[in-house]
CSV table of C-alpha atoms in Angstrom, one decimal:
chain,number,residue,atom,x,y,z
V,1,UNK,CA,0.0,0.0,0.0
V,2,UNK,CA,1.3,3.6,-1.1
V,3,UNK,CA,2.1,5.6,1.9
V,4,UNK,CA,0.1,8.9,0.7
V,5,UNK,CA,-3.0,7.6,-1.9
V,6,UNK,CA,-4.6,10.1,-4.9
V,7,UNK,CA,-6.8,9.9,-7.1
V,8,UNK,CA,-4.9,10.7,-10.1
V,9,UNK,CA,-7.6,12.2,-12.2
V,10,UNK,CA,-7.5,13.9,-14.7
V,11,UNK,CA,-10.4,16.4,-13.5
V,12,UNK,CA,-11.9,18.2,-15.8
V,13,UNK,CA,-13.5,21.1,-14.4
V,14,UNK,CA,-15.4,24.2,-16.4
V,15,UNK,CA,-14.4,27.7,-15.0
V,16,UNK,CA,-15.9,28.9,-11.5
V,17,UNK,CA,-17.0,25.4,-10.3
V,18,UNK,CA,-16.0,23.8,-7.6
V,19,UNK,CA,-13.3,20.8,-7.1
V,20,UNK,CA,-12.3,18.9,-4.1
V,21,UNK,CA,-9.5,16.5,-3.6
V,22,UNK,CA,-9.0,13.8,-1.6
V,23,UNK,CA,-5.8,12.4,-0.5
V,24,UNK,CA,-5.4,9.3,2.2
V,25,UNK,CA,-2.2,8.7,4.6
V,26,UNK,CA,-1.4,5.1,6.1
V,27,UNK,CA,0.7,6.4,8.8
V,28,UNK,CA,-1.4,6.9,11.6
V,29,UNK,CA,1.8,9.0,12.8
V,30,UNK,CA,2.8,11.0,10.3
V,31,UNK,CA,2.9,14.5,11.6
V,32,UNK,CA,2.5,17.4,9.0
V,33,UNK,CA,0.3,17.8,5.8
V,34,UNK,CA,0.7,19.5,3.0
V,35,UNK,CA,-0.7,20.4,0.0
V,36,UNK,CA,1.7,21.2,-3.2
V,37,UNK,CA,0.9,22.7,-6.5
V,38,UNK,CA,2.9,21.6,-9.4
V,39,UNK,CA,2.5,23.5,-13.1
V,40,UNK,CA,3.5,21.2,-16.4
V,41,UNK,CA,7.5,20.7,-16.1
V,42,UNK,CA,7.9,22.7,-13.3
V,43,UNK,CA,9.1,22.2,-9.5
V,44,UNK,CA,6.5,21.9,-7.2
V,45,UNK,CA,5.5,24.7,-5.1
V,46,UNK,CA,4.2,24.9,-1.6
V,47,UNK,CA,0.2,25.8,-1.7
V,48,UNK,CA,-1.1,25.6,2.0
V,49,UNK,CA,-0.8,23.3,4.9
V,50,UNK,CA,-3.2,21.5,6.5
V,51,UNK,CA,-4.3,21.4,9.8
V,52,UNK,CA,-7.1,19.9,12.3
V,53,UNK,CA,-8.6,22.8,12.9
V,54,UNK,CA,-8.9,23.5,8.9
V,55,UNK,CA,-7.4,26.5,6.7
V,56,UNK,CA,-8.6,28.5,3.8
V,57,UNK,CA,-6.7,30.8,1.9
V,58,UNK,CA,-8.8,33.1,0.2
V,59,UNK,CA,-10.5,30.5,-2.7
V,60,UNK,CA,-8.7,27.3,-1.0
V,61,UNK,CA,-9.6,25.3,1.6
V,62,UNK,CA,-8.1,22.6,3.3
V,63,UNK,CA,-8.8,19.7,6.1
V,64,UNK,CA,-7.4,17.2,7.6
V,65,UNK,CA,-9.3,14.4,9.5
V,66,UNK,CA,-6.4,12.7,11.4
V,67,UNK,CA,-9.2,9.9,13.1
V,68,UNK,CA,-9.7,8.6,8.9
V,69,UNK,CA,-6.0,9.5,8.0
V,70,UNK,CA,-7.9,11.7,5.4
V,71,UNK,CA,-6.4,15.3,3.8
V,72,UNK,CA,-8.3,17.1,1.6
V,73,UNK,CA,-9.0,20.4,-0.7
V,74,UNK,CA,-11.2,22.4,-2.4
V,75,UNK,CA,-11.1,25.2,-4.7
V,76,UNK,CA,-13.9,27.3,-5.1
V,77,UNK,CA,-14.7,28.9,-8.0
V,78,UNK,CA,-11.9,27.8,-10.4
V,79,UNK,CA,-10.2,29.6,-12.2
V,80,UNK,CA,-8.2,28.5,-15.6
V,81,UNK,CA,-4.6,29.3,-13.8
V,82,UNK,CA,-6.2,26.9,-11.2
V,83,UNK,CA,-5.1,23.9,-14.1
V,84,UNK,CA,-2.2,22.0,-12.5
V,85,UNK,CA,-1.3,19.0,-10.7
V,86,UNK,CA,-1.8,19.4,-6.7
V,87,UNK,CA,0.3,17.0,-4.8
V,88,UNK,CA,-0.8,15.8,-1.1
V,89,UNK,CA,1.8,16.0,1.0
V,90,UNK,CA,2.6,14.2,4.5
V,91,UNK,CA,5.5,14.2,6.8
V,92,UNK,CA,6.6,11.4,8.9
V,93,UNK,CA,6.7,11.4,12.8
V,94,UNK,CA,10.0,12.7,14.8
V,95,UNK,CA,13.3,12.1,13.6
V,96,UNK,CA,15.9,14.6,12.4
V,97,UNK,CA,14.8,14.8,8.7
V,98,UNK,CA,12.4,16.8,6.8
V,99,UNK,CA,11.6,14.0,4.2
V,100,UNK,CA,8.3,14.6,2.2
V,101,UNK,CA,6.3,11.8,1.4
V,102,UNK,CA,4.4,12.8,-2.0
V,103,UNK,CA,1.1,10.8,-3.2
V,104,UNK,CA,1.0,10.8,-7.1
V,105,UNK,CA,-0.5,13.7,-7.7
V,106,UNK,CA,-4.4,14.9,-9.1
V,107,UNK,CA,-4.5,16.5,-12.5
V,108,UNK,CA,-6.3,19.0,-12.7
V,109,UNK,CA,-8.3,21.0,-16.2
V,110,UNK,CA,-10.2,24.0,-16.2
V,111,UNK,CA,-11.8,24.5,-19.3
V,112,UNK,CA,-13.1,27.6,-20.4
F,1,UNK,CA,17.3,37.1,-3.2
F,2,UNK,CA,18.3,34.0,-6.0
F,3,UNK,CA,16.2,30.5,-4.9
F,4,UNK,CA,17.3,27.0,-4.9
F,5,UNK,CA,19.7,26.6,-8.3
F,6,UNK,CA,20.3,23.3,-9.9
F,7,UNK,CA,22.3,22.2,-12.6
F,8,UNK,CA,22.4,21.1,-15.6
F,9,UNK,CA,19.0,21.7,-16.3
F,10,UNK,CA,18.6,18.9,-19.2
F,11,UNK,CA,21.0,16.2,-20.0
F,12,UNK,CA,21.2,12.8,-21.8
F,13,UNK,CA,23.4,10.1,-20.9
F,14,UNK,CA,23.9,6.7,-22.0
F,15,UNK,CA,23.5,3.5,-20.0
F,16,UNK,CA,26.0,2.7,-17.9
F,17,UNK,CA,27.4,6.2,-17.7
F,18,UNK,CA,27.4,8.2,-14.5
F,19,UNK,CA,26.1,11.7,-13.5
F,20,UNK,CA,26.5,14.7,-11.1
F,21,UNK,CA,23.6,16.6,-10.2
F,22,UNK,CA,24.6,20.1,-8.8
F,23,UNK,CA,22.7,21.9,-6.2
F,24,UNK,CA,23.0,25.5,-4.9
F,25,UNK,CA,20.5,26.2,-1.5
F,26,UNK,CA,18.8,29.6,-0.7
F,27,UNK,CA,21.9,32.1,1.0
F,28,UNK,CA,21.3,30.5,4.7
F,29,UNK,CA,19.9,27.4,3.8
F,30,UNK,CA,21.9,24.7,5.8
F,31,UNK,CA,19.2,21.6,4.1
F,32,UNK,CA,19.3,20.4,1.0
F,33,UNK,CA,17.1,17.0,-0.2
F,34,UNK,CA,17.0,15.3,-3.5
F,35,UNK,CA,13.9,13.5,-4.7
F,36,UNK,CA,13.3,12.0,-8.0
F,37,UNK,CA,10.2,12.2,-9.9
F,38,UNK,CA,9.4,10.0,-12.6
F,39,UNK,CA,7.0,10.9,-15.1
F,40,UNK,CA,3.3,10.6,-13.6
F,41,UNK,CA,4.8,9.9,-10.3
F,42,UNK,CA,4.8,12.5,-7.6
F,43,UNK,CA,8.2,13.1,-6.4
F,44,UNK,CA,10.4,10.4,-3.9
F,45,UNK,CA,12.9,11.3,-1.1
F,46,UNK,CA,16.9,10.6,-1.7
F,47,UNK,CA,18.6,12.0,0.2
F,48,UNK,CA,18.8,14.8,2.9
F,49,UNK,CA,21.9,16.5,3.8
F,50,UNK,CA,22.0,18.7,7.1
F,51,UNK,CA,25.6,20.6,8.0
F,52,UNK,CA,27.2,18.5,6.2
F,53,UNK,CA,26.0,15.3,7.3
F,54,UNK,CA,23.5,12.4,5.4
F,55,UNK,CA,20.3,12.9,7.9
F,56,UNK,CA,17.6,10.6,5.6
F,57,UNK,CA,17.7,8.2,2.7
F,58,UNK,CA,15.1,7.2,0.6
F,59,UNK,CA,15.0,3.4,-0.8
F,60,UNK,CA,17.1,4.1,-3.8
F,61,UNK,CA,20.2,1.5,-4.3
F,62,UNK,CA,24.2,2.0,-3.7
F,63,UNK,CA,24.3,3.6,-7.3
F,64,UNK,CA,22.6,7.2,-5.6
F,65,UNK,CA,25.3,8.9,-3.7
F,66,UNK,CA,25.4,12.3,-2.4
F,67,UNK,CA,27.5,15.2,-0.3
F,68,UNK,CA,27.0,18.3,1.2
F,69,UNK,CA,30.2,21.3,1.2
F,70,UNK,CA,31.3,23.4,3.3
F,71,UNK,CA,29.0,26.3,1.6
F,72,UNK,CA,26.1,24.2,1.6
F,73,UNK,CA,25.7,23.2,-1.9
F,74,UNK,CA,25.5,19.2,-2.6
F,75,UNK,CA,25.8,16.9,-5.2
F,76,UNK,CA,23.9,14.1,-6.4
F,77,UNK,CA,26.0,11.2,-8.1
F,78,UNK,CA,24.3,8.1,-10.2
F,79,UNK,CA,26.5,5.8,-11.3
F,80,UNK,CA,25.8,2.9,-13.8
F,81,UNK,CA,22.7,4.4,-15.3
F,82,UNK,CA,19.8,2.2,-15.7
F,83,UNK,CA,16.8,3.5,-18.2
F,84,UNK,CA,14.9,4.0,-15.2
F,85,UNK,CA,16.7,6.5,-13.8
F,86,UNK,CA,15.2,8.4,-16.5
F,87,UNK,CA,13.0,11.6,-14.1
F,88,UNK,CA,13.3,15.2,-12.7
F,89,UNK,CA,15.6,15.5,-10.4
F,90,UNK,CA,14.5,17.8,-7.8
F,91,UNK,CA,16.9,20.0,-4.9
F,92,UNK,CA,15.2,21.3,-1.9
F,93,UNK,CA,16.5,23.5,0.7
F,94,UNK,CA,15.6,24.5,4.1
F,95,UNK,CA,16.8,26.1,6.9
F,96,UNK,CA,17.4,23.3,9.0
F,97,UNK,CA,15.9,19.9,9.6
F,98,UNK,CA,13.2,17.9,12.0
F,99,UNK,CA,10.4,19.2,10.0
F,100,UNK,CA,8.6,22.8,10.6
F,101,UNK,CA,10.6,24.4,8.0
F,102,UNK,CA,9.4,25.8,4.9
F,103,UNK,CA,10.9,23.8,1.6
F,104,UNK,CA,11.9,25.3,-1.3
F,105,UNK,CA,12.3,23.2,-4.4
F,106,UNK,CA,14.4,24.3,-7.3
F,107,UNK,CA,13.6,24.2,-10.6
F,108,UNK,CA,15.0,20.4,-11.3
F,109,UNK,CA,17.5,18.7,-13.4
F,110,UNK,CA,16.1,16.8,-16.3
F,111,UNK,CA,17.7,13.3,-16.8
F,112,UNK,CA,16.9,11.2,-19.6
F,113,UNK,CA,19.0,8.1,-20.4
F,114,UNK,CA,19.1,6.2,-23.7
């Protein structure tokens, strides 16, 4: 079983809807989520991090359910620079790395 | 301020050969990571480098080898290519290690080996 689980997509999505992905962790101890955003060839880039409690950044919102090992986002009212890949993200408990654990990524389209 | 450099930024090698990745962190930066990302994958842990010293490897075999210098840049060796080392090559920097930081990835080295 993959360590961080995605639904790779693609999702096609028509401007201004709304698109949530969900993401899955089998460490019950992993101990900080992420989500990244990665454009065509590019590096991937840090979007938001997730916590218990929930975040949103402005159109962006994530949660994280630690009970279900369950991360998740959704983007309100897409927009066409919202097409990319968005990576879920966990790190794994103590130690004296920072190691990321990716899942495969969800493409996503918005279509005009 | 310049971010996380990497170079080459493309290059093709034959199997068998070997390759150095190159890695300059963000001025302060004492963390640098490499990860591997193979097309429709999402990226894979190498290595991490802290002051110097290897503080996390990924499951990659003997072949991967890295270092960190005294200025805080780091290489990333492969020796006897395999096709499947064929991916992005990724370089991330932080300012330390044990998580909490912020990580900056830089903009990759493409490998592709034929």
């Amino acid at each position: 079983r993959k360590e961080v689980e995605q639904d790779p997509g693609p999702f096609n999505v028509p401007e201004g809807a709304t698109v949530a992905f969900n993401c899955t962790y089998s460490n019950s101890a992993s101990q900080s989520f992420f989500w990244y955003r990665q454009d065509c060839r590019k590096e991937p880039k840090l979007l938001m991090s997730v916590y218990s409690s929930g975040n949103e950044d402005g159109r962006f919102t994530a949660q994280l359910n630690r009970a279900s090992q369950y991360i998740s986002l959704l983007i309100r009212d897409s927009k066409l620079s919202d097409s990319a890949t968005y990576l879920c993200v966990v790190t794994p408990y103590g130690g004296a790395t920072n190691k990321l654990i990716f899942g495969t990524g969800t493409l996503l389209a918005v279509q005009p | 301020d310049a971010g996380v450099t990497q170079s080459p930024t493309h290059l093709i090698k034959t199997r068998g050969q070997h390759v150095t990745l190159r890695c300059s962190p963000i001025s302060g930066h004492k963390s640098v990571s490499w990860y591997q990302q193979v097309l429709g994958q999402g990226p894979q842990f190498i290595f991490q480098y802290y002051e110097k010293e290897e503080r996390g490897r990924g499951n990659f075999p003997d072949r991967f080898s890295a270092r960190q210098f005294p200025n805080y840049s780091s290489e990333l060796n492969v020796n006897a290519l395999l096709l499947g080392d064929s991916a992005l090559y990724l370089c991330a920097s932080s300012l330390a290690t044990g998580g909490g930081d912020t990580i900056y990835f830089g903009e990759g080295s493409w490998l592709t080996v034929v």
